[in-house]
GROMACS .gro file of C-alpha atoms in nm:
model
  215
    1VAL     CA    1   7.368  11.971   8.146
    2LYS     CA    2   6.994  12.005   8.173
    3ASP     CA    3   7.010  12.217   8.488
    4GLY     CA    4   7.287  12.433   8.370
    5THR     CA    5   7.568  12.301   8.597
    6ILE     CA    6   7.771  12.190   8.280
    7LYS     CA    7   7.779  12.403   7.989
    8GLN     CA    8   7.632  12.247   7.655
    9ASP     CA    9   7.953  12.288   7.452
   10SER     CA   10   8.168  12.086   7.700
   11ILE     CA   11   8.359  11.788   7.598
   12LEU     CA   12   8.329  11.459   7.789
   13LEU     CA   13   8.665  11.257   7.767
   14VAL     CA   14   8.628  10.881   7.810
   15ASP     CA   15   8.918  10.630   7.768
   16THR     CA   16   8.728  10.354   7.576
   17PHE     CA   17   8.347  10.297   7.532
   18ASP     CA   18   8.344  10.018   7.816
   19ARG     CA   19   8.437  10.297   8.050
   20PHE     CA   20   8.130  10.491   7.925
   21SER     CA   21   7.873  10.219   7.960
   22ARG     CA   22   7.849   9.837   7.989
   23LEU     CA   23   7.480   9.824   7.980
   24PRO     CA   24   7.272   9.608   7.722
   25VAL     CA   25   7.305   9.761   7.374
   26LEU     CA   26   6.988   9.966   7.355
   27GLN     CA   27   7.012  10.106   7.692
   28SER     CA   28   7.389  10.186   7.615
   29PHE     CA   29   7.284  10.341   7.287
   30GLY     CA   30   6.993  10.547   7.465
   31LEU     CA   31   7.259  10.680   7.705
   32PHE     CA   32   7.511  10.771   7.427
   33ASN     CA   33   7.220  10.947   7.236
   34ASP     CA   34   7.102  11.139   7.547
   35VAL     CA   35   7.449  11.272   7.609
   36LEU     CA   36   7.489  11.396   7.249
   37LEU     CA   37   7.147  11.557   7.241
   38THR     CA   38   7.237  11.763   7.550
   39GLY     CA   39   7.495  11.934   7.344
   40VAL     CA   40   7.789  11.772   7.503
   41GLY     CA   41   8.057  11.633   7.280
   42LEU     CA   42   8.224  11.277   7.343
   43VAL     CA   43   8.596  11.196   7.284
   44PHE     CA   44   8.697  10.828   7.329
   45THR     CA   45   9.071  10.903   7.395
   46GLY     CA   46   9.180  10.545   7.388
   47SER     CA   47   9.040  10.483   7.042
   48PHE     CA   48   9.225  10.517   6.708
   49ASP     CA   49   8.992  10.789   6.597
   50LYS     CA   50   8.995  11.052   6.862
   51ARG     CA   51   8.751  11.282   6.685
   52ILE     CA   52   8.492  11.476   6.885
   53LEU     CA   53   8.161  11.311   6.851
   54THR     CA   54   7.856  11.549   6.851
   55GLU     CA   55   7.504  11.539   6.719
   56ALA     CA   56   7.610  11.735   6.419
   57GLU     CA   57   7.917  11.498   6.351
   58ILE     CA   58   7.691  11.205   6.364
   59ASN     CA   59   7.430  11.358   6.125
   60LYS     CA   60   7.714  11.433   5.878
   61GLU     CA   61   7.871  11.103   5.903
   62PRO     CA   62   7.604  10.852   6.017
   63HIS     CA   63   7.828  10.546   5.953
   64ILE     CA   64   8.019  10.626   6.269
   65LEU     CA   65   7.730  10.470   6.440
   66PHE     CA   66   7.827  10.135   6.312
   67ALA     CA   67   8.167  10.148   6.503
   68ILE     CA   68   7.995  10.291   6.815
   69LEU     CA   69   7.726   9.997   6.805
   70GLY     CA   70   8.011   9.752   6.775
   71GLU     CA   71   8.188   9.903   7.082
   72MET     CA   72   7.858   9.881   7.279
   73ILE     CA   73   7.804   9.508   7.187
   74ARG     CA   74   8.178   9.437   7.287
   75SER     CA   75   8.140   9.620   7.612
   76ASN     CA   76   7.827   9.442   7.707
   77SER     CA   77   7.959   9.091   7.616
   78GLU     CA   78   8.285   9.157   7.811
   79SER     CA   79   8.081   9.262   8.109
   80ALA     CA   80   7.867   8.973   8.098
   81GLU     CA   81   8.152   8.734   8.073
   82LYS     CA   82   8.334   8.898   8.353
   83SER     CA   83   8.022   8.872   8.584
   84LYS     CA   84   7.989   8.505   8.484
   85LYS     CA   85   8.342   8.435   8.569
   86ILE     CA   86   8.312   8.615   8.906
   87LEU     CA   87   7.998   8.426   8.984
   88ASN     CA   88   8.171   8.102   8.898
   89ALA     CA   89   8.462   8.185   9.131
   90GLN     CA   90   8.234   8.276   9.417
   91LYS     CA   91   8.047   7.944   9.360
   92ASN     CA   92   8.374   7.733   9.360
   93LYS     CA   93   8.498   7.931   9.660
   94LEU     CA   94   8.182   7.843   9.859
   95VAL     CA   95   8.204   7.482   9.782
   96LYS     CA   96   8.564   7.476   9.902
   97MET     CA   97   8.448   7.649  10.211
   98GLN     CA   98   8.167   7.397  10.270
   99ASN     CA   99   8.422   7.117  10.227
  100GLY     CA  100   8.623   7.223  10.516
  101GLU     CA  101   8.867   7.496  10.374
  102VAL     CA  102   8.896   7.807  10.558
  103LEU     CA  103   8.938   8.088  10.291
  104LYS     CA  104   8.973   8.477  10.333
  105HIS     CA  105   8.632   8.620  10.264
  106HIS     CA  106   8.550   8.993  10.219
  107CYS     CA  107   8.226   8.947  10.414
  108ALA     CA  108   8.400   8.810  10.731
  109PRO     CA  109   8.353   9.040  11.028
  110LYS     CA  110   8.619   9.285  11.110
  111TYR     CA  111   8.678   9.130  11.453
  112TYR     CA  112   8.832   8.826  11.304
  113SER     CA  113   9.143   8.838  11.095
  114TYR     CA  114   9.255   8.586  10.847
  115ASN     CA  115   9.589   8.413  10.907
  116PRO     CA  116   9.734   8.295  10.582
  117ALA     CA  117  10.001   8.101  10.751
  118ASN     CA  118   9.771   7.849  10.904
  119LYS     CA  119   9.474   7.935  10.708
  120SER     CA  120   9.248   8.017  10.984
  121TYR     CA  121   9.059   8.321  11.130
  122GLU     CA  122   9.154   8.462  11.465
  123GLN     CA  123   9.041   8.717  11.701
  124ASN     CA  124   9.205   9.053  11.664
  125LYS     CA  125   9.228   9.383  11.828
  126LEU     CA  126   8.859   9.483  11.764
  127THR     CA  127   8.743   9.166  11.936
  128PRO     CA  128   8.758   9.311  12.289
  129THR     CA  129   8.514   9.587  12.196
  130VAL     CA  130   8.272   9.312  12.083
  131LYS     CA  131   8.309   9.123  12.395
  132ARG     CA  132   8.259   9.438  12.596
  133ILE     CA  133   7.936   9.505  12.407
  134ILE     CA  134   7.812   9.146  12.484
  135GLU     CA  135   7.898   9.156  12.846
  136GLU     CA  136   7.726   9.492  12.897
  137TYR     CA  137   7.416   9.391  12.712
  138LEU     CA  138   7.405   9.054  12.921
  139ASN     CA  139   7.433   9.266  13.228
  140GLY     CA  140   7.129   9.476  13.150
  141ARG     CA  141   7.275   9.767  12.973
  142SER     CA  142   7.058   9.904  12.689
  143LEU     CA  143   7.165   9.934  12.321
  144TYR     CA  144   7.113  10.318  12.355
  145PHE     CA  145   7.355  10.341  12.640
  146ILE     CA  146   7.608  10.117  12.500
  147SER     CA  147   7.620  10.295  12.175
  148ASN     CA  148   7.652  10.634  12.350
  149ASP     CA  149   7.930  10.525  12.573
  150LEU     CA  150   8.120  10.391  12.273
  151ASN     CA  151   8.087  10.725  12.088
  152ALA     CA  152   8.182  10.920  12.392
  153GLU     CA  153   8.497  10.709  12.432
  154ASN     CA  154   8.558  10.742  12.042
  155ILE     CA  155   8.587  10.375  12.010
  156ARG     CA  156   8.625  10.271  11.648
  157SER     CA  157   8.320  10.152  11.456
  158LEU     CA  158   8.312   9.804  11.309
  159ARG     CA  159   8.129   9.911  11.007
  160TYR     CA  160   8.370  10.186  10.886
  161SER     CA  161   8.730  10.124  10.914
  162ASN     CA  162   8.805  10.493  10.835
  163VAL     CA  163   8.559  10.624  11.109
  164GLN     CA  164   8.629  10.621  11.475
  165ALA     CA  165   8.301  10.664  11.654
  166ASN     CA  166   7.980  10.597  11.454
  167TRP     CA  167   7.776  10.352  11.667
  168SER     CA  168   7.411  10.349  11.686
  169ARG     CA  169   7.151  10.119  11.850
  170MET     CA  170   7.085   9.965  11.526
  171ALA     CA  171   7.458   9.879  11.477
  172ILE     CA  172   7.479   9.725  11.811
  173LYS     CA  173   7.157   9.505  11.769
  174SER     CA  174   7.302   9.394  11.421
  175LEU     CA  175   7.627   9.295  11.584
  176LEU     CA  176   7.455   9.106  11.854
  177GLU     CA  177   7.224   8.918  11.591
  178SER     CA  178   7.519   8.798  11.395
  179LYS     CA  179   7.577   8.410  11.397
  180CYS     CA  180   7.952   8.498  11.323
  181LEU     CA  181   7.975   8.571  11.712
  182TYR     CA  182   7.956   8.185  11.774
  183GLY     CA  183   8.149   8.095  11.459
  184GLU     CA  184   7.893   8.029  11.190
  185PHE     CA  185   7.961   8.188  10.863
  186LEU     CA  186   7.750   8.158  10.533
  187GLY     CA  187   7.587   7.845  10.691
  188ILE     CA  188   7.909   7.685  10.771
  189GLN     CA  189   7.947   7.591  11.133
  190ASN     CA  190   8.277   7.658  11.340
  191TYR     CA  191   8.429   7.848  11.052
  192PHE     CA  192   8.623   8.093  11.287
  193GLY     CA  193   8.876   7.929  11.490
  194GLU     CA  194   8.804   8.076  11.828
  195PRO     CA  195   8.431   8.212  11.845
  196VAL     CA  196   8.370   8.515  12.056
  197ILE     CA  197   8.078   8.344  12.239
  198ASP     CA  198   7.912   7.989  12.240
  199LYS     CA  199   7.585   7.901  12.091
  200PRO     CA  200   7.394   7.902  12.421
  201THR     CA  201   7.511   8.253  12.499
  202TRP     CA  202   7.410   8.370  12.165
  203ASP     CA  203   7.063   8.212  12.198
  204LYS     CA  204   7.020   8.394  12.528
  205ILE     CA  205   7.103   8.730  12.368
  206GLN     CA  206   6.831   8.682  12.081
  207MET     CA  207   6.583   8.605  12.366
  208MET     CA  208   6.675   8.938  12.528
  209LEU     CA  209   6.663   9.106  12.190
  210ASN     CA  210   6.318   8.983  12.100
  211ARG     CA  211   6.173   9.098  12.425
  212SER     CA  212   6.261   9.449  12.339
  213THR     CA  213   6.293   9.567  11.981
  214LEU     CA  214   6.554   9.844  12.042
  215ASN     CA  215   6.571   9.864  12.414
   0.00000   0.00000   0.00000
């Protein structure tokens, strides 16, 4: 609005206040106030009172702010409670994993796939690319040439599932530094059923990487 991209008399439609902001109350109020002071009106379409809230409307009926403040408090409280539940769930999940359960985890590398039938991780169709990178690096090929070859062959990147060739030297280095290659995950040993390489091979790769930062 300030740079003129959006006109001052525009109306912003938001379902409920928690879709507008879940910040702490004072920050949320500041954001709400800033929007109105730009000249933009706000309508909470999911509320009972669907009036257009503007600076003029608030000045005419300031008691509206009591309802808005109540929504700010509710939104922030619900957000805090949800964050607490998510954190507790993550902690409980980690405890189970540390106690020997193999659970599906969103941070697991893409070259392992979770098999819910036997509750284990297995190598998949992306693993051969990882093994190729390891083999070429151990044979003396540089990170630069490995990444160039993968891009030239349009080999799918491991970082972005919707992008084919997006390899870089740093991406290759990050892959080779991962302890997941020999099966360690979040400090848990032998988490992946069949690791890509063994620990001595991983150690050798780290020594090679340390000798040359980016090859």
